[in-house]
Tab-separated table of N, CA and C in Angstrom:
chain	number	residue	atom	x	y	z
A	1	MET	N	0.830	-1.191	-0.005
A	1	MET	CA	-0.006	-0.001	0.000
A	1	MET	C	0.870	1.251	0.005
A	2	LYS	N	1.955	1.220	0.770
A	2	LYS	CA	2.855	2.355	0.853
A	2	LYS	C	3.474	2.657	-0.503
A	3	TYR	N	3.858	1.604	-1.257
A	3	TYR	CA	4.483	1.798	-2.553
A	3	TYR	C	3.483	2.310	-3.582
A	4	LEU	N	2.235	1.871	-3.472
A	4	LEU	CA	1.202	2.358	-4.378
A	4	LEU	C	0.975	3.854	-4.175
A	5	LEU	N	0.985	4.309	-2.948
A	5	LEU	CA	0.796	5.721	-2.650
A	5	LEU	C	1.948	6.564	-3.197
A	6	ILE	N	3.176	6.079	-3.080
A	6	ILE	CA	4.338	6.797	-3.619
A	6	ILE	C	4.252	6.868	-5.139
A	7	LEU	N	3.914	5.749	-5.775
A	7	LEU	CA	3.790	5.712	-7.234
A	7	LEU	C	2.685	6.651	-7.712
A	8	LEU	N	1.578	6.665	-7.003
A	8	LEU	CA	0.464	7.523	-7.343
A	8	LEU	C	0.852	9.009	-7.237
A	9	SER	N	1.615	9.361	-6.223
A	9	SER	CA	2.017	10.757	-6.065
A	9	SER	C	2.972	11.178	-7.192
A	10	PHE	N	3.835	10.295	-7.663
A	10	PHE	CA	4.711	10.646	-8.784
A	10	PHE	C	3.906	10.854	-10.064
A	11	THR	N	2.872	10.031	-10.273
A	11	THR	CA	2.081	10.189	-11.487
A	11	THR	C	1.213	11.434	-11.431
A	12	LEU	N	0.733	11.794	-10.280
A	12	LEU	CA	-0.121	12.963	-10.178
A	12	LEU	C	0.657	14.261	-10.298
A	13	TYR	N	1.863	14.295	-9.795
A	13	TYR	CA	2.588	15.553	-9.726
A	13	TYR	C	3.807	15.622	-10.626
A	14	GLY	N	4.040	14.593	-11.449
A	14	GLY	CA	5.171	14.644	-12.365
A	14	GLY	C	4.864	15.507	-13.571
A	15	GLN	N	5.915	15.995	-14.207
A	15	GLN	CA	5.686	16.821	-15.381
A	15	GLN	C	5.463	15.917	-16.589
A	16	ASN	N	4.850	16.458	-17.601
A	16	ASN	CA	4.596	15.707	-18.810
A	16	ASN	C	5.881	15.626	-19.629
A	17	PRO	N	6.281	14.431	-20.078
A	17	PRO	CA	7.559	14.286	-20.803
A	17	PRO	C	7.552	14.909	-22.187
A	18	ASN	N	6.387	15.297	-22.709
A	18	ASN	CA	6.340	15.931	-24.027
A	18	ASN	C	6.742	17.389	-23.968
A	19	PHE	N	6.852	17.970	-22.783
A	19	PHE	CA	7.349	19.327	-22.626
A	19	PHE	C	8.851	19.243	-22.367
A	20	ILE	N	9.613	19.941	-23.179
A	20	ILE	CA	11.072	19.924	-23.063
A	20	ILE	C	11.585	21.349	-23.033
A	21	ILE	N	12.823	21.503	-22.581
A	21	ILE	CA	13.498	22.799	-22.607
A	21	ILE	C	14.679	22.681	-23.564
A	22	GLN	N	14.690	23.536	-24.591
A	22	GLN	CA	15.820	23.614	-25.530
A	22	GLN	C	16.230	25.077	-25.626
A	23	ASP	N	17.462	25.360	-25.283
A	23	ASP	CA	17.976	26.731	-25.346
A	23	ASP	C	17.102	27.685	-24.533
A	24	ASN	N	16.700	27.270	-23.333
A	24	ASN	CA	15.858	28.041	-22.422
A	24	ASN	C	14.478	28.377	-23.007
A	25	ILE	N	14.017	27.587	-23.948
A	25	ILE	CA	12.693	27.742	-24.539
A	25	ILE	C	11.900	26.463	-24.257
A	26	VAL	N	10.683	26.639	-23.740
A	26	VAL	CA	9.821	25.496	-23.487
A	26	VAL	C	9.137	25.122	-24.793
A	27	LYS	N	9.220	23.837	-25.118
A	27	LYS	CA	8.579	23.306	-26.326
A	27	LYS	C	7.758	22.077	-25.961
A	28	TRP	N	6.705	21.878	-26.701
A	28	TRP	CA	5.922	20.650	-26.591
A	28	TRP	C	6.105	19.912	-27.902
A	29	GLN	N	6.453	18.619	-27.810
A	29	GLN	CA	6.652	17.802	-29.023
A	29	GLN	C	5.900	16.493	-28.877
A	30	PHE	N	5.343	16.072	-29.989
A	30	PHE	CA	4.667	14.782	-29.999
A	30	PHE	C	4.739	14.211	-31.417
A	31	VAL	N	4.981	12.911	-31.509
A	31	VAL	CA	5.015	12.211	-32.792
A	31	VAL	C	3.719	11.441	-32.941
A	32	TYR	N	2.966	11.756	-33.991
A	32	TYR	CA	1.709	11.089	-34.281
A	32	TYR	C	1.974	9.970	-35.285
A	33	PRO	N	1.637	8.736	-34.934
A	33	PRO	CA	1.855	7.625	-35.871
A	33	PRO	C	0.705	7.535	-36.879
A	34	ASP	N	0.744	8.406	-37.851
A	34	ASP	CA	-0.363	8.503	-38.796
A	34	ASP	C	0.191	8.844	-40.171
A	35	SER	N	-0.301	8.175	-41.197
A	35	SER	CA	0.185	8.429	-42.545
A	35	SER	C	-0.804	9.279	-43.342
A	36	LEU	N	-1.865	9.798	-42.712
A	36	LEU	CA	-2.814	10.645	-43.424
A	36	LEU	C	-2.163	11.959	-43.845
A	37	ASP	N	-2.761	12.597	-44.806
A	37	ASP	CA	-2.260	13.875	-45.317
A	37	ASP	C	-2.457	14.958	-44.257
A	38	ILE	N	-1.404	15.677	-43.932
A	38	ILE	CA	-1.507	16.720	-42.894
A	38	ILE	C	-2.291	17.934	-43.371
A	39	ASN	N	-2.664	17.964	-44.641
A	39	ASN	CA	-3.525	19.050	-45.130
A	39	ASN	C	-4.898	19.032	-44.448
A	40	TYR	N	-5.287	17.885	-43.860
A	40	TYR	CA	-6.531	17.831	-43.093
A	40	TYR	C	-6.489	18.797	-41.913
A	41	LEU	N	-5.276	19.076	-41.404
A	41	LEU	CA	-5.159	19.998	-40.269
A	41	LEU	C	-5.533	21.428	-40.644
A	42	LYS	N	-5.465	21.746	-41.915
A	42	LYS	CA	-5.769	23.121	-42.349
A	42	LYS	C	-7.217	23.498	-42.155
A	43	SER	N	-8.080	22.503	-41.949
A	43	SER	CA	-9.486	22.812	-41.692
A	43	SER	C	-9.743	23.049	-40.187
A	44	ASN	N	-8.727	22.916	-39.370
A	44	ASN	CA	-8.876	23.166	-37.927
A	44	ASN	C	-8.957	24.673	-37.702
A	45	PRO	N	-10.076	25.161	-37.141
A	45	PRO	CA	-10.242	26.606	-36.980
A	45	PRO	C	-9.301	27.230	-35.941
A	46	ASN	N	-8.669	26.415	-35.110
A	46	ASN	CA	-7.744	26.935	-34.085
A	46	ASN	C	-6.326	27.080	-34.599
A	47	LEU	N	-6.068	26.654	-35.844
A	47	LEU	CA	-4.731	26.734	-36.423
A	47	LEU	C	-4.740	27.713	-37.583
A	48	GLU	N	-3.664	28.487	-37.666
A	48	GLU	CA	-3.483	29.406	-38.797
A	48	GLU	C	-2.145	29.076	-39.437
A	49	PHE	N	-2.176	28.552	-40.651
A	49	PHE	CA	-0.946	28.153	-41.326
A	49	PHE	C	-0.287	29.347	-41.988
A	50	LYS	N	1.023	29.498	-41.730
A	50	LYS	CA	1.839	30.550	-42.342
A	50	LYS	C	2.473	30.003	-43.626
A	51	THR	N	2.962	28.778	-43.546
A	51	THR	CA	3.493	28.051	-44.719
A	51	THR	C	2.846	26.678	-44.709
A	52	GLU	N	3.343	25.793	-45.535
A	52	GLU	CA	2.780	24.439	-45.618
A	52	GLU	C	2.896	23.676	-44.301
A	53	LEU	N	3.979	23.948	-43.528
A	53	LEU	CA	4.226	23.153	-42.322
A	53	LEU	C	4.437	23.997	-41.064
A	54	THR	N	4.230	25.292	-41.142
A	54	THR	CA	4.410	26.137	-39.951
A	54	THR	C	3.196	27.047	-39.799
A	55	GLY	N	3.046	27.556	-38.580
A	55	GLY	CA	1.932	28.469	-38.374
A	55	GLY	C	1.758	28.839	-36.923
A	56	TYR	N	0.542	29.271	-36.606
A	56	TYR	CA	0.221	29.766	-35.272
A	56	TYR	C	-0.986	29.012	-34.720
A	57	VAL	N	-0.958	28.809	-33.404
A	57	VAL	CA	-2.148	28.371	-32.692
A	57	VAL	C	-2.864	29.648	-32.286
A	58	LYS	N	-4.119	29.792	-32.745
A	58	LYS	CA	-4.867	31.013	-32.465
A	58	LYS	C	-5.193	31.115	-30.974
A	59	ARG	N	-5.547	32.306	-30.558
A	59	ARG	CA	-5.854	32.595	-29.161
A	59	ARG	C	-6.961	31.675	-28.658
A	60	THR	N	-6.669	30.926	-27.610
A	60	THR	CA	-7.628	29.995	-27.047
A	60	THR	C	-7.252	29.644	-25.607
A	61	ASN	N	-8.217	29.189	-24.861
A	61	ASN	CA	-7.939	28.563	-23.563
A	61	ASN	C	-8.458	27.136	-23.553
A	62	PHE	N	-8.816	26.617	-24.713
A	62	PHE	CA	-9.303	25.257	-24.923
A	62	PHE	C	-10.565	24.967	-24.108
A	63	ASN	N	-11.336	26.008	-23.824
A	63	ASN	CA	-12.544	25.886	-22.999
A	63	ASN	C	-12.263	25.252	-21.643
A	64	ASN	N	-11.095	25.555	-21.101
A	64	ASN	CA	-10.672	25.047	-19.799
A	64	ASN	C	-10.566	26.234	-18.841
A	65	LYS	N	-11.366	26.239	-17.798
A	65	LYS	CA	-11.394	27.374	-16.870
A	65	LYS	C	-10.101	27.526	-16.082
A	66	LYS	N	-9.277	26.494	-16.040
A	66	LYS	CA	-7.991	26.578	-15.318
A	66	LYS	C	-6.929	27.303	-16.139
A	67	LEU	N	-7.198	27.524	-17.430
A	67	LEU	CA	-6.217	28.112	-18.317
A	67	LEU	C	-6.614	29.519	-18.742
A	68	ASN	N	-5.630	30.389	-18.806
A	68	ASN	CA	-5.831	31.688	-19.449
A	68	ASN	C	-5.686	31.498	-20.951
A	69	ASP	N	-6.119	32.501	-21.710
A	69	ASP	CA	-5.921	32.440	-23.151
A	69	ASP	C	-4.438	32.368	-23.456
A	70	GLN	N	-4.103	31.762	-24.575
A	70	GLN	CA	-2.709	31.643	-24.978
A	70	GLN	C	-2.617	31.626	-26.502
A	71	VAL	N	-1.446	31.964	-26.990
A	71	VAL	CA	-1.121	31.861	-28.398
A	71	VAL	C	0.236	31.184	-28.498
A	72	SER	N	0.528	30.606	-29.646
A	72	SER	CA	1.827	29.943	-29.818
A	72	SER	C	2.092	29.728	-31.300
A	73	GLU	N	3.283	29.235	-31.579
A	73	GLU	CA	3.679	28.882	-32.939
A	73	GLU	C	3.883	27.380	-33.006
A	74	PHE	N	3.830	26.845	-34.215
A	74	PHE	CA	4.079	25.414	-34.373
A	74	PHE	C	4.840	25.151	-35.671
A	75	ILE	N	5.468	23.979	-35.668
A	75	ILE	CA	6.121	23.465	-36.886
A	75	ILE	C	5.791	21.988	-36.966
A	76	ILE	N	5.528	21.509	-38.172
A	76	ILE	CA	5.210	20.097	-38.392
A	76	ILE	C	6.303	19.511	-39.259
A	77	GLU	N	6.818	18.357	-38.851
A	77	GLU	CA	7.806	17.625	-39.637
A	77	GLU	C	7.150	16.302	-40.045
A	78	LYS	N	7.238	15.964	-41.312
A	78	LYS	CA	6.519	14.817	-41.860
A	78	LYS	C	7.473	13.754	-42.372
A	79	LYS	N	7.172	12.516	-42.026
A	79	LYS	CA	7.821	11.351	-42.631
A	79	LYS	C	6.704	10.485	-43.209
A	80	SER	N	7.066	9.413	-43.879
A	80	SER	CA	6.050	8.646	-44.631
A	80	SER	C	4.932	8.085	-43.741
A	81	ASP	N	5.225	7.672	-42.552
A	81	ASP	CA	4.195	7.020	-41.739
A	81	ASP	C	3.919	7.752	-40.410
A	82	ARG	N	4.452	8.955	-40.262
A	82	ARG	CA	4.210	9.701	-39.029
A	82	ARG	C	4.531	11.177	-39.246
A	83	TYR	N	4.101	11.995	-38.279
A	83	TYR	CA	4.452	13.413	-38.313
A	83	TYR	C	4.679	13.895	-36.885
A	84	ARG	N	5.616	14.814	-36.754
A	84	ARG	CA	5.968	15.360	-35.435
A	84	ARG	C	5.570	16.823	-35.386
A	85	VAL	N	4.890	17.181	-34.317
A	85	VAL	CA	4.481	18.565	-34.093
A	85	VAL	C	5.290	19.122	-32.949
A	86	THR	N	5.815	20.322	-33.144
A	86	THR	CA	6.523	21.051	-32.094
A	86	THR	C	5.795	22.377	-31.904
A	87	ILE	N	5.348	22.625	-30.677
A	87	ILE	CA	4.741	23.894	-30.323
A	87	ILE	C	5.753	24.671	-29.511
A	88	PHE	N	5.952	25.938	-29.860
A	88	PHE	CA	6.949	26.754	-29.152
A	88	PHE	C	6.464	28.193	-29.118
A	89	ASN	N	7.227	29.056	-28.489
A	89	ASN	CA	6.876	30.467	-28.353
A	89	ASN	C	5.466	30.598	-27.767
A	90	ILE	N	5.209	29.834	-26.709
A	90	ILE	CA	3.896	29.813	-26.063
A	90	ILE	C	3.800	31.053	-25.168
A	91	LYS	N	2.766	31.826	-25.404
A	91	LYS	CA	2.541	33.059	-24.647
A	91	LYS	C	1.179	32.983	-23.961
A	92	ILE	N	1.149	33.320	-22.694
A	92	ILE	CA	-0.085	33.329	-21.909
A	92	ILE	C	-0.596	34.751	-21.851
A	93	ILE	N	-1.882	34.903	-22.085
A	93	ILE	CA	-2.505	36.230	-22.060
A	93	ILE	C	-3.376	36.300	-20.805
A	94	PRO	N	-2.913	37.007	-19.784
A	94	PRO	CA	-3.685	37.040	-18.529
A	94	PRO	C	-4.954	37.867	-18.684
A	95	GLN	N	-5.901	37.582	-17.806
A	95	GLN	CA	-7.118	38.370	-17.771
A	95	GLN	C	-6.781	39.770	-17.290
A	96	LYS	N	-7.475	40.741	-17.846
A	96	LYS	CA	-7.252	42.138	-17.452
A	96	LYS	C	-8.032	42.429	-16.170
A	97	ILE	N	-7.331	42.442	-15.065
A	97	ILE	CA	-7.926	42.782	-13.782
A	97	ILE	C	-7.121	43.938	-13.231
A	98	ALA	N	-7.778	45.004	-12.919
A	98	ALA	CA	-7.086	46.191	-12.396
A	98	ALA	C	-6.946	46.061	-10.880
A	99	PHE	N	-5.733	46.286	-10.413
A	99	PHE	CA	-5.459	46.328	-8.985
A	99	PHE	C	-5.316	47.794	-8.588
A	100	SER	N	-6.092	48.211	-7.622
A	100	SER	CA	-6.061	49.615	-7.232
A	100	SER	C	-5.417	49.759	-5.862
A	101	PHE	N	-4.392	50.578	-5.791
A	101	PHE	CA	-3.696	50.873	-4.540
A	101	PHE	C	-3.879	52.360	-4.243
A	102	GLY	N	-5.053	52.711	-3.773
A	102	GLY	CA	-5.334	54.118	-3.543
A	102	GLY	C	-5.486	54.829	-4.859
A	103	GLU	N	-4.544	55.680	-5.183
A	103	GLU	CA	-4.593	56.462	-6.433
A	103	GLU	C	-3.949	55.736	-7.616
A	104	VAL	N	-3.156	54.679	-7.336
A	104	VAL	CA	-2.407	54.004	-8.396
A	104	VAL	C	-3.150	52.742	-8.836
A	105	THR	N	-3.345	52.594	-10.142
A	105	THR	CA	-3.980	51.399	-10.697
A	105	THR	C	-2.926	50.627	-11.471
A	106	SER	N	-2.908	49.330	-11.233
A	106	SER	CA	-1.901	48.467	-11.875
A	106	SER	C	-2.604	47.394	-12.677
A	107	LEU	N	-2.224	47.240	-13.941
A	107	LEU	CA	-2.722	46.169	-14.791
A	107	LEU	C	-1.609	45.159	-15.027
A	108	PRO	N	-1.943	43.872	-15.115
A	108	PRO	CA	-0.901	42.877	-15.391
A	108	PRO	C	-0.321	43.064	-16.783
A	109	ALA	N	0.834	42.462	-16.997
A	109	ALA	CA	1.490	42.545	-18.307
A	109	ALA	C	0.572	41.968	-19.384
A	110	ASP	N	0.726	42.451	-20.606
A	110	ASP	CA	-0.129	41.989	-21.688
A	110	ASP	C	0.091	40.503	-21.993
A	111	ILE	N	1.329	40.100	-22.036
A	111	ILE	CA	1.657	38.729	-22.409
A	111	ILE	C	2.733	38.187	-21.476
A	112	ILE	N	2.573	36.927	-21.066
A	112	ILE	CA	3.550	36.266	-20.194
A	112	ILE	C	4.105	35.078	-20.958
A	113	SER	N	5.416	34.951	-21.020
A	113	SER	CA	5.991	33.774	-21.691
A	113	SER	C	5.823	32.561	-20.773
A	114	ILE	N	5.602	31.419	-21.380
A	114	ILE	CA	5.400	30.208	-20.594
A	114	ILE	C	6.686	29.813	-19.849
A	115	GLU	N	7.817	30.296	-20.353
A	115	GLU	CA	9.086	29.982	-19.697
A	115	GLU	C	9.107	30.551	-18.278
A	116	SER	N	8.540	31.736	-18.096
A	116	SER	CA	8.539	32.350	-16.765
A	116	SER	C	7.632	31.596	-15.805
A	117	VAL	N	6.709	30.817	-16.320
A	117	VAL	CA	5.784	30.054	-15.476
A	117	VAL	C	6.263	28.631	-15.276
A	118	LEU	N	6.821	28.004	-16.317
A	118	LEU	CA	7.144	26.573	-16.250
A	118	LEU	C	8.585	26.239	-15.900
A	119	ILE	N	9.518	27.148	-16.088
A	119	ILE	CA	10.923	26.810	-15.820
A	119	ILE	C	11.304	27.205	-14.403
A	120	LYS	N	11.875	26.261	-13.681
A	120	LYS	CA	12.419	26.537	-12.355
A	120	LYS	C	13.696	25.717	-12.220
A	121	ASN	N	14.803	26.381	-11.944
A	121	ASN	CA	16.104	25.719	-11.826
A	121	ASN	C	16.440	24.913	-13.086
A	122	ASN	N	16.196	25.488	-14.252
A	122	ASN	CA	16.482	24.863	-15.554
A	122	ASN	C	15.734	23.556	-15.786
A	123	GLN	N	14.599	23.371	-15.120
A	123	GLN	CA	13.761	22.193	-15.305
A	123	GLN	C	12.307	22.620	-15.418
A	124	ILE	N	11.489	21.735	-15.982
A	124	ILE	CA	10.053	22.013	-16.053
A	124	ILE	C	9.496	21.911	-14.640
A	125	ARG	N	8.826	22.955	-14.215
A	125	ARG	CA	8.220	23.001	-12.879
A	125	ARG	C	7.095	21.973	-12.837
A	126	LYS	N	7.024	21.228	-11.757
A	126	LYS	CA	5.999	20.198	-11.630
A	126	LYS	C	4.628	20.783	-11.316
A	127	SER	N	4.608	21.891	-10.623
A	127	SER	CA	3.335	22.497	-10.252
A	127	SER	C	3.508	23.999	-10.175
A	128	TYR	N	2.498	24.713	-10.619
A	128	TYR	CA	2.514	26.174	-10.529
A	128	TYR	C	1.166	26.606	-9.963
A	129	LEU	N	1.201	27.229	-8.823
A	129	LEU	CA	-0.021	27.692	-8.143
A	129	LEU	C	-1.018	26.547	-7.963
A	130	GLY	N	-0.495	25.364	-7.666
A	130	GLY	CA	-1.360	24.209	-7.412
A	130	GLY	C	-1.790	23.457	-8.658
A	131	TYR	N	-1.439	23.941	-9.844
A	131	TYR	CA	-1.816	23.285	-11.087
A	131	TYR	C	-0.576	22.724	-11.767
A	132	ASN	N	-0.698	21.526	-12.297
A	132	ASN	CA	0.367	20.950	-13.104
A	132	ASN	C	0.088	21.369	-14.535
A	133	LEU	N	0.626	22.495	-14.934
A	133	LEU	CA	0.315	23.101	-16.227
A	133	LEU	C	0.684	22.196	-17.398
A	134	SER	N	1.815	21.474	-17.300
A	134	SER	CA	2.194	20.597	-18.417
A	134	SER	C	1.185	19.473	-18.599
A	135	GLU	N	0.637	18.941	-17.529
A	135	GLU	CA	-0.357	17.868	-17.637
A	135	GLU	C	-1.707	18.421	-18.091
A	136	ILE	N	-2.031	19.657	-17.754
A	136	ILE	CA	-3.284	20.259	-18.192
A	136	ILE	C	-3.233	20.567	-19.688
A	137	LEU	N	-2.098	21.086	-20.157
A	137	LEU	CA	-1.980	21.475	-21.564
A	137	LEU	C	-1.815	20.281	-22.518
A	138	HIS	N	-1.167	19.228	-22.075
A	138	HIS	CA	-0.830	18.106	-22.968
A	138	HIS	C	-2.034	17.545	-23.727
A	139	PRO	N	-3.136	17.185	-23.070
A	139	PRO	CA	-4.248	16.612	-23.864
A	139	PRO	C	-4.856	17.610	-24.850
A	140	HIS	N	-4.814	18.897	-24.520
A	140	HIS	CA	-5.335	19.898	-25.436
A	140	HIS	C	-4.449	20.008	-26.681
A	141	TYR	N	-3.133	20.062	-26.473
A	141	TYR	CA	-2.221	20.100	-27.615
A	141	TYR	C	-2.309	18.822	-28.437
A	142	LEU	N	-2.432	17.693	-27.749
A	142	LEU	CA	-2.521	16.408	-28.433
A	142	LEU	C	-3.734	16.381	-29.358
A	143	ASN	N	-4.865	16.810	-28.873
A	143	ASN	CA	-6.097	16.816	-29.641
A	143	ASN	C	-6.082	17.870	-30.748
A	144	LEU	N	-5.402	18.965	-30.524
A	144	LEU	CA	-5.357	20.061	-31.483
A	144	LEU	C	-4.756	19.640	-32.820
A	145	PHE	N	-3.760	18.765	-32.780
A	145	PHE	CA	-3.051	18.357	-34.007
A	145	PHE	C	-3.363	16.934	-34.439
A	146	LEU	N	-4.392	16.366	-33.860
A	146	LEU	CA	-4.819	15.027	-34.259
A	146	LEU	C	-5.614	15.161	-35.557
A	147	ILE	N	-5.235	14.408	-36.566
A	147	ILE	CA	-5.939	14.478	-37.849
A	147	ILE	C	-7.245	13.722	-37.710
A	148	LYS	N	-8.328	14.475	-37.931
A	148	LYS	CA	-9.662	13.885	-37.815
A	148	LYS	C	-10.287	13.854	-39.196
A	149	THR	N	-10.698	12.679	-39.608
A	149	THR	CA	-11.371	12.543	-40.886
A	149	THR	C	-12.740	11.975	-40.625
A	150	GLU	N	-13.671	12.319	-41.466
A	150	GLU	CA	-15.015	11.791	-41.313
A	150	GLU	C	-15.065	10.383	-41.848
A	151	TYR	N	-15.633	9.499	-41.041
A	151	TYR	CA	-15.799	8.109	-41.458
A	151	TYR	C	-17.047	8.011	-42.318
A	152	LYS	N	-16.918	7.490	-43.503
A	152	LYS	CA	-18.057	7.362	-44.396
A	152	LYS	C	-18.518	5.897	-44.367
A	153	ASP	N	-19.719	5.739	-43.861
A	153	ASP	CA	-20.284	4.423	-43.767
A	153	ASP	C	-20.913	4.023	-45.110
A	154	GLU	N	-20.563	2.870	-45.601
A	154	GLU	CA	-21.036	2.414	-46.912
A	154	GLU	C	-22.381	1.700	-46.810
A	155	TRP	N	-22.972	1.581	-45.648
A	155	TRP	CA	-24.212	0.817	-45.497
A	155	TRP	C	-25.383	1.549	-46.018
């Protein structure tokens, strides 16, 4: 029972391995084992393609109340039977809440880099303000770049 509790705590509070730090930049990478044409991704309304394989993730919080709006960039690398997506330059857009200190009003910064939130001691922070941000973001990023095609039933 003791070992199960220790294992459970590591799984609940560990960082997601798809988030990496390269040159002090936080990136999310995932390899999708799919041979479908990545042009299907161009119909995703949350993605804006700049070139054939690069672009921007439009402003979204993925309908998750724990997340502020964010924007980011992506690059897709394609091989015959798989494709790898890298999301980088992730920027968090905080809610505009005015703090008033008598006569002085303070607004938060317009954009916060995810590096300032996720990096601590040159590692991905396991928890920030009680939330494991890497674990919260991972399923949203995973679903964002999943190629979805309509199944046509021949019956």
